[in-house]
Coordinates of C-alpha atoms in Angstrom, one line a residue:
M11 CA 11.5 14.2 -33.6
T12 CA 7.9 12.5 -33.4
S13 CA 7.5 9.4 -35.2
Q14 CA 6.3 6.8 -33.5
V15 CA 9.2 5.3 -30.9
S16 CA 9.9 1.5 -32.1
S17 CA 10.3 -1.1 -28.6
P18 CA 13.6 -2.6 -28.4
A19 CA 12.7 -5.8 -30.2
E20 CA 11.9 -4.2 -33.2
H21 CA 14.9 -1.9 -32.8
T22 CA 17.4 -1.4 -35.9
D23 CA 19.7 0.2 -37.8
T24 CA 16.7 2.6 -40.0
T25 CA 16.3 6.1 -41.4
T26 CA 14.6 7.6 -38.6
A27 CA 12.4 11.5 -39.1
A28 CA 16.2 13.7 -38.0
G29 CA 18.1 11.0 -41.4
P30 CA 19.9 8.3 -42.0
H31 CA 22.9 7.3 -39.3
P32 CA 25.7 5.1 -38.8
P33 CA 25.7 1.6 -37.8
K34 CA 25.8 2.0 -33.8
D35 CA 27.6 -0.8 -31.8
V36 CA 25.4 -2.5 -29.3
R37 CA 26.8 -4.5 -26.2
R38 CA 26.1 -7.3 -24.3
L39 CA 25.8 -6.5 -20.1
D40 CA 24.7 -9.0 -17.7
R41 CA 24.1 -6.2 -14.7
V42 CA 23.4 -2.5 -14.5
I43 CA 23.3 0.0 -11.8
I44 CA 21.2 3.6 -12.9
R45 CA 21.1 6.6 -11.0
F46 CA 18.7 9.3 -12.1
A47 CA 18.9 12.9 -10.5
G48 CA 17.9 16.1 -9.8
D49 CA 15.6 18.5 -8.4
S50 CA 12.9 17.5 -6.2
G51 CA 10.4 19.2 -8.5
D52 CA 12.3 17.0 -11.5
G53 CA 10.0 14.1 -11.7
M54 CA 13.2 11.8 -10.7
Q55 CA 11.0 9.4 -8.9
L56 CA 8.5 9.3 -11.7
T57 CA 11.5 9.1 -13.9
G58 CA 13.1 6.2 -12.1
D59 CA 9.6 4.4 -11.4
R60 CA 8.9 4.4 -15.3
F61 CA 11.7 2.6 -16.4
T62 CA 11.7 -0.3 -13.3
S63 CA 8.2 -0.6 -15.1
E64 CA 9.8 -1.2 -18.2
T65 CA 12.4 -3.3 -16.9
A66 CA 10.5 -5.0 -14.8
S67 CA 7.7 -6.0 -17.9
F68 CA 11.0 -6.9 -19.9
G69 CA 12.2 -9.6 -17.1
N70 CA 15.3 -9.0 -16.1
D71 CA 16.0 -9.2 -11.8
L72 CA 15.8 -5.6 -10.3
S73 CA 16.5 -3.8 -6.9
T74 CA 15.6 0.3 -6.3
L75 CA 16.7 2.8 -4.4
P76 CA 14.6 5.6 -4.7
N77 CA 15.8 8.9 -2.0
F78 CA 14.4 12.4 -2.0
P79 CA 14.3 15.1 1.0
A80 CA 11.7 15.6 3.6
E81 CA 10.4 18.4 2.2
I82 CA 7.5 18.9 -0.3
R83 CA 9.3 21.3 -2.7
A84 CA 13.4 21.2 -1.1
P85 CA 15.2 24.6 -2.0
A86 CA 15.6 24.0 -5.4
G87 CA 19.5 23.4 -6.9
T88 CA 20.4 22.9 -3.2
L89 CA 22.2 19.9 -1.9
P90 CA 19.0 19.4 0.2
G91 CA 17.0 19.5 -2.1
V92 CA 18.7 16.7 -4.8
S93 CA 16.4 13.5 -5.2
S94 CA 17.4 10.6 -6.5
F95 CA 16.1 7.3 -7.8
Q96 CA 18.6 3.6 -8.0
L97 CA 17.8 1.3 -10.2
H98 CA 20.3 -2.5 -10.3
F99 CA 18.5 -4.8 -13.0
A100 CA 20.5 -8.1 -14.9
D101 CA 20.0 -10.9 -15.8
H102 CA 20.3 -12.8 -13.0
D103 CA 19.8 -12.9 -9.1
I104 CA 20.6 -10.0 -7.6
L105 CA 20.1 -8.5 -4.4
T106 CA 20.7 -5.2 -3.4
P107 CA 20.1 -1.5 -5.4
G108 CA 24.0 -1.9 -6.2
D109 CA 27.1 -0.1 -4.0
A110 CA 27.5 2.2 -7.4
P111 CA 25.9 4.0 -10.6
D112 CA 27.3 2.8 -14.2
V113 CA 25.1 5.2 -15.4
L114 CA 24.3 9.0 -13.8
V115 CA 21.8 11.1 -15.0
A116 CA 22.3 13.9 -13.8
M117 CA 20.2 17.2 -14.3
N118 CA 21.7 20.1 -12.9
P119 CA 25.0 21.0 -11.1
A120 CA 23.4 19.7 -7.2
A121 CA 22.7 16.7 -8.6
L122 CA 26.4 16.0 -10.2
K123 CA 28.0 17.2 -6.7
A124 CA 25.8 15.5 -4.2
N125 CA 26.5 12.1 -6.3
I126 CA 29.4 12.5 -8.0
A127 CA 31.4 11.0 -4.8
D128 CA 29.7 7.1 -5.5
V129 CA 30.5 7.4 -8.9
P130 CA 33.3 4.6 -9.6
R131 CA 36.2 5.9 -12.4
G132 CA 35.1 5.3 -16.0
A133 CA 31.0 5.4 -15.3
E134 CA 28.9 7.4 -17.7
I135 CA 27.7 10.6 -16.5
I136 CA 24.2 12.7 -18.6
V137 CA 24.9 15.9 -17.8
N138 CA 21.5 18.1 -18.4
T139 CA 24.2 21.3 -19.5
D140 CA 21.1 23.9 -20.2
E141 CA 21.8 23.8 -16.0
F142 CA 25.1 24.8 -15.5
T143 CA 24.7 28.4 -15.1
R144 CA 27.1 30.5 -13.2
R145 CA 23.9 31.1 -10.4
A146 CA 23.7 26.9 -10.4
M147 CA 27.4 26.4 -10.2
A148 CA 26.6 28.9 -7.3
K149 CA 24.8 27.4 -5.2
V150 CA 26.2 24.6 -4.3
D151 CA 29.5 26.3 -4.3
Y152 CA 31.2 24.7 -7.9
A153 CA 34.0 27.4 -8.2
A154 CA 33.9 26.4 -11.6
N155 CA 32.5 24.6 -14.7
P156 CA 33.1 21.2 -13.4
L157 CA 32.4 19.6 -17.3
E158 CA 34.7 22.1 -18.5
D159 CA 38.1 21.7 -15.8
G160 CA 38.8 18.4 -16.0
S161 CA 37.4 17.5 -13.1
L162 CA 35.5 14.9 -14.8
D163 CA 37.9 13.4 -16.8
A164 CA 38.0 10.6 -15.3
F165 CA 34.4 9.3 -16.0
S166 CA 32.9 9.2 -19.6
V167 CA 30.7 12.4 -19.8
H168 CA 27.1 13.5 -21.7
P169 CA 26.8 16.8 -22.2
V170 CA 22.8 16.8 -23.6
P171 CA 20.9 20.3 -23.6
L172 CA 17.5 18.4 -22.0
T173 CA 16.1 21.4 -22.0
T174 CA 16.7 23.0 -25.5
M175 CA 16.3 19.8 -26.8
T176 CA 12.9 19.3 -24.9
V177 CA 11.8 22.4 -25.5
E178 CA 13.1 22.6 -29.4
A179 CA 10.7 19.1 -29.4
L180 CA 7.2 21.0 -27.8
K181 CA 7.3 23.8 -29.5
G182 CA 3.9 22.7 -31.8
F183 CA 2.2 22.6 -28.6
D184 CA -0.5 25.2 -26.9
L185 CA 2.9 25.4 -23.6
S186 CA 5.2 28.3 -21.7
R187 CA 8.7 27.4 -21.8
K188 CA 8.4 27.0 -18.1
E189 CA 5.6 24.0 -19.1
A190 CA 7.5 22.7 -21.5
E191 CA 10.9 22.2 -19.7
R192 CA 8.8 20.0 -16.9
S193 CA 9.1 16.4 -19.7
K194 CA 12.8 17.1 -19.3
N195 CA 12.4 14.1 -17.6
M196 CA 10.5 12.8 -19.9
F197 CA 13.2 12.9 -22.1
A198 CA 15.5 11.7 -20.3
L199 CA 14.1 8.8 -20.2
G200 CA 13.7 7.9 -23.6
L201 CA 17.5 8.7 -23.8
L202 CA 17.7 6.2 -21.3
S203 CA 14.8 3.3 -22.6
W204 CA 16.2 3.7 -26.3
M205 CA 20.5 2.9 -24.1
Y206 CA 19.9 -0.4 -22.8
H207 CA 17.0 -1.3 -25.3
R208 CA 14.1 -0.6 -23.1
P209 CA 10.6 -1.7 -23.6
T210 CA 8.2 2.0 -24.5
E211 CA 4.8 1.1 -24.9
G212 CA 3.5 1.0 -21.2
T213 CA 5.8 4.5 -20.3
E214 CA 3.2 5.4 -23.5
R215 CA -0.2 3.6 -22.0
F216 CA 1.1 5.0 -18.1
L217 CA 1.1 8.6 -20.8
A218 CA -2.4 8.9 -21.7
A219 CA -3.7 7.5 -18.9
K220 CA -2.4 9.9 -16.0
F221 CA -3.1 13.1 -18.3
A222 CA -6.2 11.9 -19.8
K223 CA -7.9 14.6 -18.3
K224 CA -5.7 16.9 -19.7
P225 CA -4.2 15.6 -23.4
E226 CA -2.3 18.8 -24.5
I227 CA 0.0 17.7 -21.3
A228 CA -0.1 14.0 -22.9
A229 CA 0.7 14.4 -25.9
A230 CA 3.7 16.6 -25.1
N231 CA 5.4 14.8 -22.8
L232 CA 4.6 11.8 -25.0
A233 CA 6.5 13.4 -27.3
A234 CA 9.6 14.7 -25.3
F235 CA 9.9 10.9 -24.6
R236 CA 10.0 9.9 -28.9
A237 CA 12.0 12.9 -28.9
G238 CA 14.7 11.5 -26.4
W239 CA 14.5 8.3 -27.6
N240 CA 15.0 9.3 -31.3
F241 CA 18.0 12.3 -30.1
G242 CA 20.0 8.5 -28.5
E243 CA 19.1 7.1 -32.2
T244 CA 20.8 9.2 -34.2
T245 CA 22.5 11.0 -32.5
E246 CA 27.4 10.4 -32.8
D247 CA 27.4 11.3 -29.1
F248 CA 25.5 7.7 -28.3
A249 CA 27.9 5.6 -30.5
V250 CA 27.2 2.6 -27.7
S251 CA 23.7 0.8 -26.6
Y252 CA 23.3 -1.7 -24.5
E253 CA 21.2 -5.4 -23.7
V254 CA 21.0 -6.6 -20.7
A255 CA 18.6 -10.0 -20.7
P256 CA 15.8 -11.1 -19.2
A257 CA 16.2 -13.4 -16.4
A258 CA 13.8 -15.4 -16.6
Q259 CA 15.7 -19.0 -15.9
T260 CA 16.2 -17.0 -12.5
F261 CA 12.8 -17.5 -11.8
P262 CA 9.8 -20.5 -10.5
P263 CA 7.2 -19.9 -12.9
G264 CA 4.6 -18.2 -12.5
T265 CA 2.8 -14.6 -12.6
Y266 CA 5.3 -11.7 -11.9
R267 CA 4.8 -8.0 -11.3
N268 CA 6.8 -5.4 -9.3
I269 CA 6.8 -4.7 -6.5
S270 CA 6.8 -1.9 -3.1
G271 CA 6.9 -3.3 0.2
N272 CA 3.9 -0.8 1.1
L273 CA 2.5 -2.4 -1.7
A274 CA 3.4 -6.3 -1.0
L275 CA 2.4 -5.4 2.9
S276 CA -1.2 -4.0 1.6
Y277 CA -1.9 -6.9 -0.4
G278 CA -1.0 -9.2 2.5
L279 CA -2.7 -7.5 5.1
I280 CA -5.9 -7.4 1.9
A281 CA -5.8 -11.3 1.9
A282 CA -5.0 -12.4 5.2
S283 CA -8.0 -10.8 6.5
R284 CA -9.4 -13.0 3.4
Q285 CA -8.0 -16.2 4.5
A286 CA -8.8 -15.4 7.9
D287 CA -12.9 -14.4 6.7
L288 CA -12.6 -10.4 8.4
P289 CA -13.2 -7.9 7.5
L290 CA -9.9 -5.1 7.4
Y291 CA -9.6 -2.6 9.3
L292 CA -7.1 0.3 8.8
G293 CA -6.8 2.9 11.8
S294 CA -3.8 5.1 10.6
Y295 CA -3.0 8.6 10.7
P296 CA -0.7 9.4 7.9
I297 CA 3.5 9.3 8.2
T298 CA 6.0 9.5 6.7
P299 CA 7.2 6.6 5.0
A300 CA 4.2 5.0 5.9
S301 CA 1.4 6.8 5.0
D302 CA 1.2 4.4 1.4
I303 CA -0.7 2.2 2.8
L304 CA -3.3 4.0 3.4
H305 CA -3.1 5.2 0.9
E306 CA -3.3 2.0 -1.2
L307 CA -5.4 0.1 1.5
S308 CA -8.1 3.1 0.6
R309 CA -8.5 2.2 -3.0
H310 CA -9.7 -2.1 -1.9
K311 CA -13.9 -1.3 -0.8
N312 CA -14.4 -4.2 -3.0
F313 CA -12.6 -6.8 -0.5
G314 CA -14.3 -5.6 2.7
V315 CA -11.7 -3.2 3.6
R316 CA -12.6 0.0 6.0
T317 CA -9.9 2.5 6.3
F318 CA -10.1 6.5 8.7
Q319 CA -8.0 8.5 8.9
A320 CA -8.0 9.2 11.9
E321 CA -6.9 13.2 13.5
D322 CA -3.9 11.7 15.2
E323 CA -1.8 9.3 16.0
I324 CA -3.6 8.7 19.2
A325 CA -6.9 8.6 17.2
G326 CA -6.0 6.4 15.1
I327 CA -4.8 3.1 17.3
G328 CA -7.9 3.4 19.2
A329 CA -9.9 3.1 16.3
A330 CA -8.1 -0.5 15.8
L331 CA -8.8 -1.3 18.6
G332 CA -12.3 -1.0 18.7
A333 CA -12.8 -2.4 14.7
A334 CA -10.0 -5.8 16.5
F335 CA -13.1 -6.4 19.5
G336 CA -15.3 -5.9 17.3
G337 CA -15.1 -9.2 15.8
S338 CA -12.5 -7.2 12.5
L339 CA -8.9 -8.3 11.7
A340 CA -7.1 -4.3 13.2
V341 CA -4.3 -2.5 11.4
T342 CA -2.3 0.5 12.7
T343 CA 0.8 1.6 10.8
T344 CA 3.1 4.3 12.1
S345 CA 6.9 5.2 12.0
G346 CA 9.0 5.5 14.9
P347 CA 7.2 8.5 15.9
G348 CA 3.9 7.6 15.6
V349 CA 5.0 4.2 17.9
A350 CA 5.7 6.3 20.6
L351 CA 2.1 8.3 21.1
K352 CA 0.1 4.9 20.3
S353 CA 2.1 2.9 23.5
E354 CA 0.3 3.6 25.8
T355 CA -3.1 2.0 23.8
I356 CA -0.8 -1.2 22.4
G357 CA -0.6 -1.8 26.5
L358 CA -4.0 -1.9 26.8
A359 CA -4.3 -4.5 23.8
V360 CA -1.7 -6.6 25.6
S361 CA -4.3 -6.5 28.7
L362 CA -7.7 -6.9 26.7
E363 CA -5.3 -9.8 24.7
L364 CA -7.3 -8.6 21.7
P365 CA -5.1 -9.4 17.9
L366 CA -4.0 -6.0 16.9
L367 CA -1.5 -5.6 14.0
V368 CA 0.7 -2.7 14.3
I369 CA 2.9 -1.6 11.5
D370 CA 6.2 0.6 11.5
I371 CA 8.0 1.2 8.7
Q372 CA 10.5 2.9 10.6
R373 CA 12.7 5.8 9.8
G374 CA 15.7 7.9 11.0
G375 CA 15.0 9.4 14.7
P376 CA 15.1 10.4 17.6
S377 CA 11.9 12.4 17.2
T378 CA 10.9 14.0 13.9
G379 CA 14.7 12.8 12.6
L380 CA 15.4 11.6 9.2
P381 CA 11.2 12.1 7.4
T382 CA 12.6 10.1 4.6
K383 CA 15.3 7.9 4.6
T384 CA 16.1 4.3 6.6
E385 CA 17.6 3.4 9.8
Q386 CA 16.0 0.1 11.9
A387 CA 16.7 2.1 15.5
D388 CA 12.9 0.8 16.4
L389 CA 14.1 -2.5 17.7
L390 CA 13.9 -2.3 20.8
Q391 CA 11.8 0.6 22.0
A392 CA 8.8 -2.5 19.9
M393 CA 10.1 -4.6 22.2
F394 CA 10.3 -2.6 25.7
G395 CA 8.2 0.6 25.0
R396 CA 5.7 0.3 27.5
N397 CA 4.9 0.0 31.3
G398 CA 5.2 -3.1 32.9
E399 CA 5.4 -5.7 31.0
A400 CA 4.1 -5.6 28.2
P401 CA 5.0 -8.5 25.7
V402 CA 4.2 -7.8 21.7
P403 CA 5.9 -10.1 19.4
I404 CA 7.6 -8.7 16.6
V405 CA 7.6 -9.6 12.9
A406 CA 10.4 -7.7 10.1
P407 CA 10.0 -8.9 6.6
R408 CA 13.3 -9.9 4.6
T409 CA 12.1 -7.8 0.9
P410 CA 10.0 -5.8 -0.3
A411 CA 8.6 -9.0 -1.9
D412 CA 8.9 -10.9 1.0
C413 CA 6.2 -7.7 3.5
F414 CA 3.5 -9.3 2.1
E415 CA 4.2 -12.9 3.4
A416 CA 5.7 -10.8 6.6
A417 CA 2.3 -9.5 6.1
I418 CA 0.6 -12.3 6.6
E419 CA 2.6 -13.5 9.0
A420 CA 2.2 -11.1 11.3
A421 CA -2.2 -11.6 11.1
R422 CA -1.6 -15.5 11.8
I423 CA 0.5 -14.3 14.9
A424 CA -2.4 -12.0 16.6
V425 CA -5.9 -13.8 15.5
T426 CA -4.0 -17.5 17.0
Y427 CA -2.5 -16.2 20.5
R428 CA -5.3 -13.3 21.1
T429 CA -2.1 -10.3 21.3
P430 CA -0.8 -7.5 19.4
V431 CA 1.8 -7.7 16.7
F432 CA 4.7 -5.2 15.6
L433 CA 5.8 -6.0 12.1
L434 CA 8.9 -3.4 11.7
S435 CA 9.8 -2.5 8.1
D436 CA 12.0 0.2 6.6
G437 CA 11.8 3.2 5.1
Y438 CA 14.2 1.4 2.0
L439 CA 11.9 -2.1 2.3
A440 CA 8.6 0.8 2.1
N441 CA 9.8 2.3 -1.0
G442 CA 12.5 0.1 -3.2
S443 CA 10.6 -2.6 -5.5
E444 CA 12.3 -5.8 -7.4
P445 CA 9.9 -8.8 -9.3
W446 CA 7.5 -9.8 -7.0
R447 CA 5.6 -14.0 -8.3
V448 CA 1.5 -13.3 -7.4
P449 CA 0.3 -16.0 -5.0
D450 CA -2.0 -19.1 -5.7
I451 CA -4.8 -18.8 -3.6
E452 CA -4.3 -22.9 -2.6
E453 CA -0.9 -21.3 -1.1
L454 CA -2.1 -19.0 1.2
P455 CA -2.4 -20.8 5.0
D456 CA -5.4 -20.6 6.5
L457 CA -6.5 -18.6 9.4
T458 CA -9.8 -19.3 9.9
V459 CA -11.0 -17.6 13.1
R460 CA -13.6 -20.3 16.0
F461 CA -15.2 -17.4 17.7
A462 CA -16.9 -17.6 21.1
Q463 CA -20.5 -18.9 20.8
G464 CA -21.6 -19.8 23.8
P465 CA -21.6 -20.4 27.5
N466 CA -16.9 -22.3 28.3
H467 CA -17.0 -22.2 31.7
T468 CA -19.2 -24.4 34.6
L469 CA -19.9 -23.4 38.0
E470 CA -19.8 -25.7 41.2
D471 CA -23.9 -25.2 41.2
G472 CA -23.7 -26.4 37.3
T473 CA -25.0 -22.4 36.0
E474 CA -23.3 -22.0 32.4
V475 CA -21.7 -18.7 32.3
F476 CA -19.0 -17.3 29.9
W477 CA -15.7 -16.6 31.1
P478 CA -13.6 -14.4 29.0
Y479 CA -10.4 -14.5 30.3
K480 CA -10.3 -19.0 30.5
R481 CA -7.3 -19.6 27.7
D482 CA -7.0 -22.0 25.5
P483 CA -4.4 -24.6 26.7
L484 CA -2.1 -24.4 24.0
T485 CA -2.0 -20.9 22.7
L486 CA -3.1 -19.1 26.7
A487 CA -5.1 -17.5 23.6
R488 CA -8.8 -15.9 25.9
P489 CA -11.9 -16.0 23.8
W490 CA -12.4 -14.0 21.8
A491 CA -16.4 -12.9 21.9
V492 CA -17.9 -10.3 19.2
P493 CA -20.4 -7.3 21.0
G494 CA -23.6 -9.0 21.2
T495 CA -23.5 -12.5 20.9
P496 CA -25.8 -13.2 23.5
G497 CA -24.8 -14.0 26.4
L498 CA -21.1 -13.0 25.8
E499 CA -21.6 -10.3 27.8
H500 CA -17.9 -9.1 29.0
R501 CA -16.2 -6.0 30.5
I502 CA -12.9 -4.8 29.0
G503 CA -10.2 -1.7 30.6
G504 CA -6.9 -1.5 31.3
I505 CA -7.1 -2.2 35.0
E506 CA -5.6 -6.1 35.4
K507 CA -8.0 -8.7 34.7
Q508 CA -8.7 -11.5 37.0
D509 CA -8.2 -14.9 35.8
G510 CA -11.2 -16.8 34.3
T511 CA -13.9 -14.4 34.7
G512 CA -12.5 -11.1 33.7
N513 CA -13.9 -9.5 36.8
I514 CA -11.7 -6.0 38.2
S515 CA -9.3 -7.6 40.3
Y516 CA -5.7 -6.0 42.6
D517 CA -4.9 -9.5 44.0
P518 CA -1.0 -9.5 44.2
A519 CA -0.8 -13.6 43.5
N520 CA -3.6 -13.0 40.7
H521 CA -1.6 -10.1 38.9
D522 CA 1.5 -11.3 39.5
F523 CA -0.6 -15.1 37.5
M524 CA -2.2 -12.9 35.2
V525 CA 1.8 -10.5 34.2
R526 CA 3.4 -14.4 33.2
T527 CA 0.7 -16.2 32.1
R528 CA 1.0 -13.7 29.5
Q529 CA 4.4 -13.6 28.8
A530 CA 4.2 -17.3 29.0
K531 CA 2.3 -17.0 25.4
I532 CA 4.2 -15.1 23.7
D533 CA 7.1 -17.4 24.6
G534 CA 4.6 -20.2 23.3
I535 CA 4.4 -18.8 20.0
E536 CA 5.2 -21.5 17.3
V537 CA 7.9 -19.5 14.5
P538 CA 9.5 -21.3 12.5
D539 CA 13.1 -23.3 13.0
L540 CA 16.2 -21.3 11.7
D541 CA 18.3 -22.5 8.3
V542 CA 21.9 -22.0 8.6
D543 CA 23.1 -21.2 5.2
D544 CA 26.7 -22.5 5.4
P545 CA 27.4 -24.7 1.9
S546 CA 30.9 -25.2 3.2
G547 CA 30.4 -26.4 6.8
A548 CA 34.0 -25.2 7.7
A549 CA 32.8 -21.6 8.7
G550 CA 33.8 -19.4 11.7
T551 CA 32.3 -16.8 11.1
L552 CA 28.5 -16.9 11.2
V553 CA 26.5 -12.9 10.4
L554 CA 23.1 -13.0 10.9
G555 CA 20.5 -10.0 10.2
W556 CA 16.9 -9.3 10.0
G557 CA 14.7 -6.8 8.8
S558 CA 16.5 -4.9 5.1
T559 CA 19.4 -6.3 5.9
Y560 CA 19.2 -9.6 4.5
G561 CA 20.2 -7.6 0.5
P562 CA 22.5 -6.5 1.4
I563 CA 24.4 -8.9 3.9
T564 CA 23.7 -11.6 1.3
A565 CA 25.6 -10.2 -1.4
A566 CA 28.4 -9.9 0.9
V567 CA 28.4 -13.4 1.6
R568 CA 28.3 -14.5 -2.0
R569 CA 31.4 -12.4 -2.7
L570 CA 33.8 -13.4 -0.2
R571 CA 32.7 -17.4 -1.0
A572 CA 33.6 -16.1 -4.4
A573 CA 36.9 -15.5 -3.4
G574 CA 36.9 -18.9 -1.0
E575 CA 36.0 -17.7 2.6
P576 CA 33.5 -20.3 4.5
I577 CA 31.2 -17.9 6.2
A578 CA 28.0 -18.5 7.7
Q579 CA 24.7 -16.4 7.0
V580 CA 21.5 -17.1 9.3
H581 CA 18.1 -14.4 9.0
L582 CA 15.2 -13.6 11.5
R583 CA 11.6 -12.5 10.5
H584 CA 11.0 -13.3 14.5
L585 CA 12.4 -11.3 16.8
N586 CA 10.0 -12.0 19.9
P587 CA 10.4 -14.5 20.1
F588 CA 12.9 -15.8 19.2
P589 CA 13.3 -18.8 16.9
R590 CA 13.6 -21.9 19.6
N591 CA 16.6 -23.3 17.6
L592 CA 19.2 -19.6 17.7
G593 CA 20.6 -20.2 21.1
T594 CA 21.8 -23.5 19.1
I595 CA 22.6 -22.1 16.2
L596 CA 24.9 -19.7 18.1
E597 CA 26.8 -21.9 19.9
R598 CA 28.4 -23.1 16.4
Y599 CA 30.4 -20.5 15.8
E600 CA 33.7 -18.9 17.0
R601 CA 32.9 -15.1 15.4
L602 CA 29.4 -13.8 16.0
V603 CA 28.7 -10.6 13.6
V604 CA 25.4 -8.4 14.1
P605 CA 24.9 -5.7 10.8
E606 CA 22.0 -3.1 11.6
M607 CA 20.9 0.2 11.6
N608 CA 21.2 1.0 14.7
L609 CA 23.9 1.6 17.5
G610 CA 23.8 -2.3 17.8
Q611 CA 20.2 -3.6 19.4
L612 CA 19.5 -6.5 18.4
S613 CA 23.8 -6.9 19.8
T614 CA 22.0 -6.5 22.5
L615 CA 19.3 -9.1 23.1
L616 CA 21.5 -11.3 21.9
R617 CA 24.1 -10.6 24.2
A618 CA 21.3 -10.1 27.0
R619 CA 19.4 -14.3 26.2
Y620 CA 22.4 -16.1 24.9
L621 CA 25.4 -14.8 27.0
V622 CA 27.0 -14.6 23.4
D623 CA 29.5 -11.9 22.3
A624 CA 27.5 -10.5 19.4
R625 CA 30.1 -8.0 17.6
P626 CA 27.7 -5.4 15.9
F627 CA 28.7 -3.6 13.1
T628 CA 26.7 -0.8 12.5
Q629 CA 25.6 2.3 10.7
V630 CA 23.2 5.2 11.0
N631 CA 23.6 7.2 7.9
G632 CA 19.9 6.9 7.3
M633 CA 21.2 5.0 3.5
P634 CA 21.3 0.5 3.4
F635 CA 25.0 -0.5 4.1
K636 CA 26.4 -1.4 1.2
A637 CA 27.7 -4.8 -0.2
E638 CA 31.4 -3.8 -0.8
Q639 CA 31.4 -1.8 3.0
L640 CA 29.7 -5.3 4.8
A641 CA 32.2 -7.3 2.8
T642 CA 35.1 -5.6 3.8
A643 CA 34.0 -6.4 8.2
L644 CA 33.3 -9.0 7.7
K645 CA 36.3 -10.2 5.9
E646 CA 38.2 -8.4 9.3
A647 CA 35.7 -10.7 11.0
I648 CA 36.9 -14.1 9.5
D649 CA 40.6 -12.7 10.1
G650 CA 40.3 -12.7 13.6

């Protein structure tokens, strides 16, 4: 079973290494949801990522949901140790990783038990029968073998001895049984690649490159992958394969690639630094789920990127703020626990009025909470989590690909208004992926910065001096003076500044003026007006979201409209300041529903600001909303 794997375009009913076989039925589908599940050491994330990459190269629209334990290697065979990767791909525009899998690949009893509640009746389940031993089933409290007791009769179950077949396929390699078993995820990937007519050349190149220094391991994984493909081709257990056509008709022309939220955010930061003609500096401390940004940016020194892995969160943001003072586009990345540690320095950046991007990839809390799960519970922390009146703009991307645009927008605000800016992503966006059109350089905004060059104020005696807090009358931004520029020497520090001169001031009236001026600067930031999606114009209910709830909300709204229900939708990117027409929009609708992955933080802000009856619909279970769940809640709101 080591014959060359054909590409889907070449797939015909021919004779393979296993001998002749009867023709198989090929069925066309418009969409499929697949979930790979196994132990955290079974390579489910790699398997899902490879299947996703091939699906993206084939031209399908897609959305993914990786889900894994916080531990590097959680207890094997237990429910807390289950790792999964869900992929939704289609021949049309899709918005979410899907509510329920059409296909579940379960590598052991724990994977089956942890995921079976999500699998709808009639769905296909591919089970690695080799792992269903008494000991393994006892670990997850299976009193009887679920493959034999009739509990799975409502599903289309394919029992496959994945481990045994992988070891058999690799018996010609100089590998121990344990080493050979590690390739069973590649066998499963090969089987699913055959089942859904996925391209294979990219995976073969990937394996050769990944294990270039270990050619025996590369050859073994490649053999397991091909064996899985050929098993699907020849076995009678899989009489049907499926085709999901490319979704080219839904995409504008251009060059596309699959991209995750953290990768898109990294590229957005690099693009922003180039458009601003500033070196990019990242001061960061590794923390899940933000660490990928540090890893990615460290690879791009050729674009003038400098990365500093600090000893702690406080040192990371301190270094970044120092780089901002020195004239860099400065960034610090973290998650909620790190924001708490960075809060004093964020307040210092507010006082110094220097551009600084604070990127918070939100996760479940409080405290250490759920490091690998998603949540939107840092909004109020970003708004108010500092001592004194320390206002900070807040930007939130809506999809993994949108993280690119959100990073550029956050940089625009920071360098234009000389202020720290929060960018609130989350674990769902950070680890999820979707197709992204690579933009042309001409499409990117001009972020060119004009540094202070000389004196900007004339004293009564005619002396020309530099005042570090003499503001631009339009933006209220103070001048950005790079250290070492002749004649621009000035003090910085956390004690209140005198308006204009920047000297230390304890004057009550001056403090009142400076506090109100810093607030007015944030309130005056130019952000685009909101566009309301209300095609009928007859909706009485408005659903308003922010951040990663965009996909599930939009999918739910589509379902309701398809059923004839009028409903309006609007989604916020700018959470501070709000778009200027938001209040007018809210006045037009009888009912306002705000889905959030917290206990109603945006609802609280909307009620306080606009005195509206914002009805929160919330969950904090570490997982994104499901479209069906939201559609039900919105239908209840429409019905009153």
